Coordinates of C-alpha atoms in Angstrom, one line a residue:
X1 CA -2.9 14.1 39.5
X2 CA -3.6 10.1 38.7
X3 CA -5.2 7.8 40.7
X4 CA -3.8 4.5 42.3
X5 CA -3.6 1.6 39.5
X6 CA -3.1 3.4 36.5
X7 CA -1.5 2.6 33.2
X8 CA 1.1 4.4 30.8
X9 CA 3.7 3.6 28.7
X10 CA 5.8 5.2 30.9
X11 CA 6.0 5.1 35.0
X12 CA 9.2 7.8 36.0
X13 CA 9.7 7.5 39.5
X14 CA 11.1 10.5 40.7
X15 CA 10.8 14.4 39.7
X16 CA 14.1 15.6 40.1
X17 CA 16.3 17.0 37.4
X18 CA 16.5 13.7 35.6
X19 CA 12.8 12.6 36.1
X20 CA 11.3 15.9 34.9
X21 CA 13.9 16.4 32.3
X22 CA 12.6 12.9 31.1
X23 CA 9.3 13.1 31.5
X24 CA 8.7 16.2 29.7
X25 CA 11.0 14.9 26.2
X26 CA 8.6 11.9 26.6
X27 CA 5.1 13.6 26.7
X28 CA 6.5 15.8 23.6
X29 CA 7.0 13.0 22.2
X30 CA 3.4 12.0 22.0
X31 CA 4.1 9.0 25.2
X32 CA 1.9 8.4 28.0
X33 CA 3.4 9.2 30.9
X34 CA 3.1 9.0 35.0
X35 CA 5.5 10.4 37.2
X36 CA 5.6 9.2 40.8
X37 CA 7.0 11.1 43.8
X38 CA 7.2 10.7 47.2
X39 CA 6.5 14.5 47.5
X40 CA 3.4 16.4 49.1
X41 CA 2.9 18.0 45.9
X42 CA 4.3 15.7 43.4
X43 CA 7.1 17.8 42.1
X44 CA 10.5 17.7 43.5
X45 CA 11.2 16.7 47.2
X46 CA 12.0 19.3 49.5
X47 CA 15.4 17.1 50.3
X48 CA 16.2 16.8 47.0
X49 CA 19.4 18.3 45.1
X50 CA 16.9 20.3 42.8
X51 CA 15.3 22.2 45.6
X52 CA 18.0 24.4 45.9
X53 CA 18.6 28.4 45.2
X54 CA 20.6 27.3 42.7
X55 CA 23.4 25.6 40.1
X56 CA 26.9 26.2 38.6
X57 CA 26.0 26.2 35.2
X58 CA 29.4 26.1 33.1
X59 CA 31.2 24.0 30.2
X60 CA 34.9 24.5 30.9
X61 CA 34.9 20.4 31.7
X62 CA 38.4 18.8 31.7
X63 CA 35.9 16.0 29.7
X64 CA 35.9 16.9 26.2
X65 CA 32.6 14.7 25.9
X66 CA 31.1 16.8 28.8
X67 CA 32.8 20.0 27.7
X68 CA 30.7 19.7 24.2
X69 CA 27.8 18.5 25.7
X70 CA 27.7 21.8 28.1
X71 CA 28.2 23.9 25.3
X72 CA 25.2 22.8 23.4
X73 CA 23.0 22.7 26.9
X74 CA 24.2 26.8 27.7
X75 CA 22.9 27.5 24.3
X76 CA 19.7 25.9 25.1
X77 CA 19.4 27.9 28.8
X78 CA 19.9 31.4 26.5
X79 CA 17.6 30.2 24.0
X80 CA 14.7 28.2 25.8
X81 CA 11.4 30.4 26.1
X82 CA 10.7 27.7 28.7
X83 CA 14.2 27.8 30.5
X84 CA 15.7 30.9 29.9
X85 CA 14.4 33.1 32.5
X86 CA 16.1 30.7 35.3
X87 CA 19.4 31.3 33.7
X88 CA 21.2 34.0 34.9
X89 CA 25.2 34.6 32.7
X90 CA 27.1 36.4 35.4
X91 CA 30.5 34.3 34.7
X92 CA 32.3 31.9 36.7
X93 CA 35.4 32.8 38.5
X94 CA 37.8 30.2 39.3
X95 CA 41.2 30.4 41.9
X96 CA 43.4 28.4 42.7
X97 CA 43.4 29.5 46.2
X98 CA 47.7 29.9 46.7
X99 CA 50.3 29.1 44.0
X100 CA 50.9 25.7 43.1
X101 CA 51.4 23.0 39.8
X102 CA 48.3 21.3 40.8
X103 CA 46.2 24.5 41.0
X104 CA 48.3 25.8 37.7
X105 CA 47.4 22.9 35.6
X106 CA 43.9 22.7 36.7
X107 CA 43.3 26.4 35.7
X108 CA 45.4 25.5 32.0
X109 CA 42.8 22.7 31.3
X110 CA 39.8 24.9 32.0
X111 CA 41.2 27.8 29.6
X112 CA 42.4 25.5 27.0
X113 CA 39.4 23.3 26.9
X114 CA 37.4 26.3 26.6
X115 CA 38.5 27.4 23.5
X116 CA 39.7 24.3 22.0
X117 CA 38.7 25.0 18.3
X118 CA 35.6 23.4 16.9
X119 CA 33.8 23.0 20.5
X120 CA 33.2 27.0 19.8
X121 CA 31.4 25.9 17.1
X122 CA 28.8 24.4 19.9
X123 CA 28.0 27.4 21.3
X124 CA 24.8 29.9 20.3
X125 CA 24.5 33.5 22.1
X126 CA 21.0 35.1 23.6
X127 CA 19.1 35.8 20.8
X128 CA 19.4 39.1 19.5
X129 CA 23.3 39.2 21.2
X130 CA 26.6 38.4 20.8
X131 CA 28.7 35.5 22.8
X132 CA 30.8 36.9 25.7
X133 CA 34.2 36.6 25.7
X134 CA 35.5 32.8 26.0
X135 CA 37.5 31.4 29.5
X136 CA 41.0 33.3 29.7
X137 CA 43.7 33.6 32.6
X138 CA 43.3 36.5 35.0
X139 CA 47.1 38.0 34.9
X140 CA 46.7 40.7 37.9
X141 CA 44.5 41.9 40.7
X142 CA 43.3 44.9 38.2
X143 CA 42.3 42.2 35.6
X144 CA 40.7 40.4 38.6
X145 CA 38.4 43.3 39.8
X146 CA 37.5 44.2 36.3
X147 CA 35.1 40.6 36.4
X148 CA 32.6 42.4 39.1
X149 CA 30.4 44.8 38.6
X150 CA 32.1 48.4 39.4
X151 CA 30.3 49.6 42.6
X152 CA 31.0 46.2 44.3
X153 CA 35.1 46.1 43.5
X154 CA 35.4 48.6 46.7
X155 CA 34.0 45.5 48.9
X156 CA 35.7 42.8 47.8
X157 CA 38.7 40.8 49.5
X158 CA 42.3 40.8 49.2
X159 CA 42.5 37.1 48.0
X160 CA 40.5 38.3 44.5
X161 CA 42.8 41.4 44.1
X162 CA 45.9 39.1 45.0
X163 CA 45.2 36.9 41.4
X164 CA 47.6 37.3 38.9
X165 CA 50.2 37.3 41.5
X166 CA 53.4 34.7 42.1
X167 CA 54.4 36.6 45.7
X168 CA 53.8 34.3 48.5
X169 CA 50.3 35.2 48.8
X170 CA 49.2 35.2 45.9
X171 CA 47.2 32.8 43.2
X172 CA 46.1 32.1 39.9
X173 CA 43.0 32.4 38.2
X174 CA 41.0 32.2 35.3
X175 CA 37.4 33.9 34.0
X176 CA 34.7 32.3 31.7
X177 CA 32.0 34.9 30.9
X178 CA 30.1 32.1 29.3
X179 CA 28.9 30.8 32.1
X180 CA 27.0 31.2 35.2
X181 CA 24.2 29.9 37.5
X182 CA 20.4 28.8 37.4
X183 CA 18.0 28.7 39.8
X184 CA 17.5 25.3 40.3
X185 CA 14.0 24.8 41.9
X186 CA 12.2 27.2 39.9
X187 CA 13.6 25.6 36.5
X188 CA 13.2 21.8 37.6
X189 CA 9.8 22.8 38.4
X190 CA 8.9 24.6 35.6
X191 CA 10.3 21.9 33.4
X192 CA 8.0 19.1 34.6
X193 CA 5.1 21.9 35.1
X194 CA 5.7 22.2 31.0
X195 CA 5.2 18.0 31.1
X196 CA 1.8 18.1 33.1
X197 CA 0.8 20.9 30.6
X198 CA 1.4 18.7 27.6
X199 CA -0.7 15.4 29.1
X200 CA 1.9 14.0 31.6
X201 CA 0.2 12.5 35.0
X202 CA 1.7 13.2 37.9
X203 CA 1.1 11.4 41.6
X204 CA 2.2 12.7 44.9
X205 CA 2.6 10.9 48.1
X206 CA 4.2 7.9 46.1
X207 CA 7.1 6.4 47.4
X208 CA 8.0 3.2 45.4
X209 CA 8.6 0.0 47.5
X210 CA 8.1 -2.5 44.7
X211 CA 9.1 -3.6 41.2
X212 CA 6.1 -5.8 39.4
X213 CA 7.2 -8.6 37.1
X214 CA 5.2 -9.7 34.5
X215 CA 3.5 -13.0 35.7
X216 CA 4.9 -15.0 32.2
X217 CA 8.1 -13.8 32.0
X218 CA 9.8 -12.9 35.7
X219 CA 12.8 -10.6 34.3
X220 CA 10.2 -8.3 32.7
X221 CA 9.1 -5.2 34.7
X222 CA 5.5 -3.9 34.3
X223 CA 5.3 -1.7 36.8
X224 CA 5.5 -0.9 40.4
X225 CA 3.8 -0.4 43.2
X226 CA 3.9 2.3 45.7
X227 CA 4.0 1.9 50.0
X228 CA 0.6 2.4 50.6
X229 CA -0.7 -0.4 47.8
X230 CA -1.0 1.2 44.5
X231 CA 0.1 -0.3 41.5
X232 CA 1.4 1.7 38.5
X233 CA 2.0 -0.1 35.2
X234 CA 3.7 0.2 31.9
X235 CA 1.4 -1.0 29.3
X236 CA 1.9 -1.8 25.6
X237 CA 4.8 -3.4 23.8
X238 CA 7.0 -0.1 24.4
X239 CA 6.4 0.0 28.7
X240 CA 9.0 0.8 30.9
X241 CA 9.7 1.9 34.2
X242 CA 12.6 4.3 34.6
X243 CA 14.1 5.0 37.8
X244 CA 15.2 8.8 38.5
X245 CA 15.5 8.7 41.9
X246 CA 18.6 11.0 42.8
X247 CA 21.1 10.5 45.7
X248 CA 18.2 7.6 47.1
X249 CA 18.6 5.2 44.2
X250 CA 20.7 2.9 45.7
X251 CA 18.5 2.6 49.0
X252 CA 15.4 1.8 46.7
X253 CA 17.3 -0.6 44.3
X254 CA 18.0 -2.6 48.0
X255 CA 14.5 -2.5 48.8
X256 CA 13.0 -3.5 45.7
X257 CA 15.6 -6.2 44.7
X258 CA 18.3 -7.1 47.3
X259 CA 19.0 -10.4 45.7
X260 CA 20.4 -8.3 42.7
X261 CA 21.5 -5.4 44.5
X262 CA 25.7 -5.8 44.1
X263 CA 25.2 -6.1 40.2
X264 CA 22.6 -3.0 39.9
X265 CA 24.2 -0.6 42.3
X266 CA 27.2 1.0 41.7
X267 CA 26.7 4.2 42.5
X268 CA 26.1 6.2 46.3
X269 CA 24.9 8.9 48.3
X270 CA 26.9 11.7 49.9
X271 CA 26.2 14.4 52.1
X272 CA 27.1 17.9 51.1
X273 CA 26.9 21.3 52.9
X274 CA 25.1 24.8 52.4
X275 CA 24.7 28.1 53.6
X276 CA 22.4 30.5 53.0
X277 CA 22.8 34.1 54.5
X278 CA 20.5 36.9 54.3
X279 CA 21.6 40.3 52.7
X280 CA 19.4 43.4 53.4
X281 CA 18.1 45.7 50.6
X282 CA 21.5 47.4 50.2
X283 CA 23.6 44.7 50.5
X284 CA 21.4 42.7 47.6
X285 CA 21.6 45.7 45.3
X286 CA 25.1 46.1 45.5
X287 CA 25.9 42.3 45.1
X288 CA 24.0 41.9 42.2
X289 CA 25.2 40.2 39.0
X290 CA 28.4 38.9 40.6
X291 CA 30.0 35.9 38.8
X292 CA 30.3 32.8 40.6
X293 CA 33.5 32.3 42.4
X294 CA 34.9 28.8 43.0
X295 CA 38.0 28.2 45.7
X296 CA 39.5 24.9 43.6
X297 CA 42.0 24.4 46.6
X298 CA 39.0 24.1 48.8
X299 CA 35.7 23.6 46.8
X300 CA 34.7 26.6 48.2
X301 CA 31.8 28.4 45.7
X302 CA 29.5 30.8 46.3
X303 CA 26.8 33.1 44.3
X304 CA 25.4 36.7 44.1
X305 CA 22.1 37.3 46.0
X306 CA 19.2 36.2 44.7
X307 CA 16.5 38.2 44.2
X308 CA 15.3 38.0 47.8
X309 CA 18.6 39.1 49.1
X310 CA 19.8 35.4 50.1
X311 CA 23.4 34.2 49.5
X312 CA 24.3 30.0 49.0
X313 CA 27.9 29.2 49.8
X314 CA 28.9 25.7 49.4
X315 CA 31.8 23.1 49.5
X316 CA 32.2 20.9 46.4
X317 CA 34.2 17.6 48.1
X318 CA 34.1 14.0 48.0
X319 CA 30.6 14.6 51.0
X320 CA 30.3 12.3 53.9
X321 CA 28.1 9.3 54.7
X322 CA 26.2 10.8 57.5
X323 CA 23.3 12.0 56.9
X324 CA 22.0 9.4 54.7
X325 CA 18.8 10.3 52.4
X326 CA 15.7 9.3 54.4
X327 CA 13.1 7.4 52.1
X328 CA 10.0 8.4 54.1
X329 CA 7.9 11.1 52.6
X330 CA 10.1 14.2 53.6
X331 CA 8.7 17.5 55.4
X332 CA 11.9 19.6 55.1
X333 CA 15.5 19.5 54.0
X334 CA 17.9 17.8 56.7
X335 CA 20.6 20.1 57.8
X336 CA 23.9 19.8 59.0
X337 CA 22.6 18.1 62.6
X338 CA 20.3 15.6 60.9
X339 CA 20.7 12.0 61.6
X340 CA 24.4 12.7 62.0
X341 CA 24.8 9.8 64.9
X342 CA 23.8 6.4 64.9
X343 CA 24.1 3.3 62.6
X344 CA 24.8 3.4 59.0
X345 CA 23.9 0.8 56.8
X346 CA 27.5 0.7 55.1
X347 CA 26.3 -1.1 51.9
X348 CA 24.6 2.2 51.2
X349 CA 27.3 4.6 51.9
X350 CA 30.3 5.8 49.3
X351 CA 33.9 4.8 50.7
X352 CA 35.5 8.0 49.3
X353 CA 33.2 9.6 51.6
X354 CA 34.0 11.3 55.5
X355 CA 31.9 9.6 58.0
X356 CA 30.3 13.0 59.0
X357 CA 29.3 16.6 58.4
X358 CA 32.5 18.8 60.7
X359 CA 31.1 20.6 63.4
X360 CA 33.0 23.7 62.4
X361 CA 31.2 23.1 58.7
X362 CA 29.0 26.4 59.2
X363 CA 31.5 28.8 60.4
X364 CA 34.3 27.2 57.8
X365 CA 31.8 28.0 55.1
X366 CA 31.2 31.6 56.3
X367 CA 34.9 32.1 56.7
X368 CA 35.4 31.2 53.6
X369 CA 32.8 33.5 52.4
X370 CA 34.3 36.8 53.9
X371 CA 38.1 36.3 52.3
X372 CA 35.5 37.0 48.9
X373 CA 33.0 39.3 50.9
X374 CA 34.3 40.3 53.8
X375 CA 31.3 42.2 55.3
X376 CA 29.2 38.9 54.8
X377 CA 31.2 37.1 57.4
X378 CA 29.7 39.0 59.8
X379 CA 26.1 38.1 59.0
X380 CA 24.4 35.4 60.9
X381 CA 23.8 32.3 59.0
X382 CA 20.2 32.0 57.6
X383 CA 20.0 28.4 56.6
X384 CA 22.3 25.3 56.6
X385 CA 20.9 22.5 54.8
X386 CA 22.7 19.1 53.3
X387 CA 22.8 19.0 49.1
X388 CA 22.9 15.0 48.2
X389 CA 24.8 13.8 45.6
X390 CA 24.0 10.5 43.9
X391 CA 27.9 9.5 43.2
X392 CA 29.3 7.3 40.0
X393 CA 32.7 5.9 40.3
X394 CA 34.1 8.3 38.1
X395 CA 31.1 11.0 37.6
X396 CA 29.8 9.2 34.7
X397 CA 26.1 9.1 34.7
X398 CA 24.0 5.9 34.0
X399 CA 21.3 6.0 32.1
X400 CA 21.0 2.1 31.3
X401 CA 18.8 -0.6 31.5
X402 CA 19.1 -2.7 34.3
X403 CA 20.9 -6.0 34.1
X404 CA 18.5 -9.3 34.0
X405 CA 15.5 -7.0 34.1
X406 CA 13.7 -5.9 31.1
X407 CA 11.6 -2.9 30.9
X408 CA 13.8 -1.3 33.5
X409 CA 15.8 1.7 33.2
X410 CA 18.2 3.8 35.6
X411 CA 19.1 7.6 35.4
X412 CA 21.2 8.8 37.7
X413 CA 24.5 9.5 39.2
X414 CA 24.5 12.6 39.1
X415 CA 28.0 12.7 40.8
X416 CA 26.9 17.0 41.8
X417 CA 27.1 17.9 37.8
X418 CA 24.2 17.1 36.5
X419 CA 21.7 19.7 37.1
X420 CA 23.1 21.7 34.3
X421 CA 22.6 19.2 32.0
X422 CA 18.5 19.9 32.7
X423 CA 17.6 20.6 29.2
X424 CA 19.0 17.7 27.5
X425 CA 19.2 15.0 30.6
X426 CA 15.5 13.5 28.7
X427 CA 16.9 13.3 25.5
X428 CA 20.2 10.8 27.0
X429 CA 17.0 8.9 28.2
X430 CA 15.0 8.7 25.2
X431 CA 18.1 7.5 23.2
X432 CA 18.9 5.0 25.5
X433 CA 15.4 3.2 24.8
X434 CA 16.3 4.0 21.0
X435 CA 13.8 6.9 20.3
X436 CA 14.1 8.4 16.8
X437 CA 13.1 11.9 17.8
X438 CA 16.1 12.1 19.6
X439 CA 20.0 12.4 18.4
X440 CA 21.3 8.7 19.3
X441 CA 24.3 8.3 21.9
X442 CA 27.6 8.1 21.1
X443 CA 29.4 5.4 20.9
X444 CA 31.4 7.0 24.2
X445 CA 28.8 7.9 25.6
X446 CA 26.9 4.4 24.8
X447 CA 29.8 3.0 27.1
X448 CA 30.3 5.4 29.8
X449 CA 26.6 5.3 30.3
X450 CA 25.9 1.4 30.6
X451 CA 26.1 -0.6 33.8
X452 CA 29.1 -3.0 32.5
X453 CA 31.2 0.1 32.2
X454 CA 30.2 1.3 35.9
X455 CA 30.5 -3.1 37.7
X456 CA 33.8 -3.0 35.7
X457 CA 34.9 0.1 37.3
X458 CA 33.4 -0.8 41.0
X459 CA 35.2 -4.0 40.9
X460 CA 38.6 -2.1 39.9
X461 CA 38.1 0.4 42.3
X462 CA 37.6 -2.9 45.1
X463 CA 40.8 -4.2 44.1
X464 CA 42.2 -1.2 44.7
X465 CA 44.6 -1.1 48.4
X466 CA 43.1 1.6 51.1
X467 CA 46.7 3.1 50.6
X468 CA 46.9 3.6 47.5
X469 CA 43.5 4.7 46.7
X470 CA 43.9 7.5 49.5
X471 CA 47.0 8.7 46.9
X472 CA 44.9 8.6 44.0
X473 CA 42.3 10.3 45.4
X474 CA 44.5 13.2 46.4
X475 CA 46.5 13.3 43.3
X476 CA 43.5 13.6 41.1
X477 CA 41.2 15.9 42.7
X478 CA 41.4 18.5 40.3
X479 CA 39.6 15.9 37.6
X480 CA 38.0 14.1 39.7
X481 CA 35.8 16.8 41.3
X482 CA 36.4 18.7 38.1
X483 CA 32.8 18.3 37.3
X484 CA 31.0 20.6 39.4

């Protein structure tokens, strides 16, 4: 771990999946490099997204541009000596929950994007193996069952059996083999463990309160400086200081330069909601290798036991404003109780957002759970916990410098997709500051990336009536939140 006052050529603040990701394509690129956290042990905050069981990993995007990009990260999970462990290719079962167009044409896009010819081309198999069999719609209950594992199909609820079907109660679905989940904290971790192995520094207890200018020229950055005192700089000609601070980026960008906060903020926290519950050694057995299954109707998901029996179930939604991400050095997650009351600074908080976490939230989630599982309802809930996003506009990422300040680079809005991205997020960054060893950005993603793209699109969305936005919002939730 460095000391207080040190130099590099590069200061990260922030471990999550962007900063590790970062750090570790800059320190293999020969850089010098400090990460600063506001962790105890200088790796990812216990309320941060990336301490979490784990990820949707999957391609199927609506997004050609994120569909392709996907395809070339899986291949990197099943080929990574580093990353490959954490990734586990059970499939990803999407329904639409009842009949409908809306849930019909969601379902279409997935399939046909999926197998669009020449994005294939993208994809490499486990080495020594063959690629699965690409997204295709589920036309009956049979073809339904066939996507668990045999002993399980005994256990499972009507509403899976019931895909395929047009009756009243019925739904549609569709199956991508080529996809899956990753376990999040173990793979963020051992992605910037792989950084400090190859020379990066890394400094705990470090919550940045300050951006230094240098003294000649007062729209450079040099560094920063932390809440107890200590100052970090980026030396040399090629210093910078890249922000990767997660859902908690816009809260330090109004600390450390409120003058110039409307221009270099356009993106906000949300609150979203876990469960865990605990499966007992015949339970996990069973439910092993089960493909992800995602409620689109509801943003319902949930996974197969991990491997000490626990179960995640999650909403995927526009989140609420309450809790908001606390900046002080955390000791645990917050849950769904956490700083649910009280003032909110509303310059900090997303408008599409609810103001607060349901008080049903818990038993909605385990409801939801046992139409999939139905002997899981009955367990007791192990663990709630709030996931925060860091949400874009339009679930665009930016990875940019920031306006009137050289030196100074955000990446982040995450917008609840990026985790996936893990392998590749440090190479966006490194060809952002125009790194060689790196492929270069599109020219799409050159725009969809910068800050004038996101103030353009924050100033539209402004202009937009309460009304009117409420109807948007509604009519565009299957590509909106189509990013999970």
């Amino acid at each position: 771990m460095a000391g207080p006052s040190a130099v590099s050529t590069y200061i990260v603040v922030g471990a999550g999946v962007f900063g590790a990701s970062t750090a570790l394509e800059l320190v293999k690129a020969g850089h010098k490099v400090t990460v600063l956290e506001r962790s105890q042990d200088g790796f990812h905050s216990p309320d941060a997204a990336s301490n979490d069981l784990n990820k949707i990993v999957r391609a199927d995007y609506s997004d050609p541009h994120y569909r392709d990009l996907a395809k070339e990260t899986i291949s990197i999970w099943r080929r990574s000596p580093l990353l490959s462990r954490f990734y586990h290719e059970t499939g990803v079962l999407f329904r639409s929950g009842h009949n409908s167009t809306e849930g019909d044409a969601y379902l279409d896009v997935g399939v046909a994007r999926a197998n669009e010819a020449g994005s294939t081309l993208l994809e490499q198999p486990h080495p020594g193996k063959k690629l699965k069999p690409s997204a295709y719609h589920i036309k009956s209950g049979e073809e339904a069952l066939r996507c668990f594992p045999p002993a399980v199909r005994p256990r499972l609820g009507e509403c899976i059996s019931k895909i395929g079907s047009r009756a009243a109660d019925g739904q549609q679905g569709y199956f991508n083999a080529r996809g899956g989940w990753a376990e999040a904290d173990h793979a963020t971790r051992a992605v910037l463990q792989e950084a400090i192995r190859l020379g990066a520094q890394v400094v705990s207890h470090a919550q940045v309160d300050e951006v230094l200018f240098d003294q000649g020229d007062k729209t450079r950055v040099v560094g920063v400086k932390t809440a107890d005192g200590r100052s970090f700089f980026a030396g040399g000609p090629d210093g910078h200081v890249i922000l990767c601070a997660g859902a908690w980026t816009r809260g330090l960008l109004k600390r450390i330069a409120p003058e110039q906060f409307d221009a270099w903020a356009p993106m906000a926290p949300t609150a979203q909601c876990v469960i865990t519950v605990q499966l007992d050694e015949e339970q996990r057995r069973a439910f092993k290798d089960l493909p992800v299954v995602f409620n689109i109707e509801t943003g319902f998901y949930c996974f197969e036991p991990d491997e000490h029996g626990l179960v995640k179930a999650a909403f995927h939604c526009e989140g609420y404003q309450r809790p908001l991400p606390d900046p002080s050095i955390p000791s645990t997650y917050p849950t769904f109780t956490t700083q649910q009351d009280g003032p909110v600074d509303e310059s900090l908080v997303s408008t599409r957002a609810a103001p607060r976490v349901p008080a049903d939230t818990p038993q909605r989630l385990l409801q939801e759970l046992g139409l999939v599982y139905p002997e899981l309802a009955k367990l007791k809930i192990d663990s709630d916990r709030i996931c925060f996003y860091s949400e874009s506009e339009d679930e665009n990422w930016i990875i940019d410098y920031l306006p009137r300040a050289k030196g100074l680079i955000l990446a982040g809005g995450d917008s609840g997709h990026a985790f996936k991205f893990l392998p590749i997020l440090g190479q966006l960054v490194c060809a952002r500051l125009g790194h060689s060893q790196v492929p270069s950005l599109t020219p799409h993603q050159d725009r969809v990336f910068s800050f004038a793209y996101h103030t353009e699109l924050a100033r539209q969305n402004e202009r937009v009536t309460s009304s009117s936005a409420s109807a948007s919002s509604s009519s565009a939730q299957a590509t909106l939140r189509g990013r999970l």
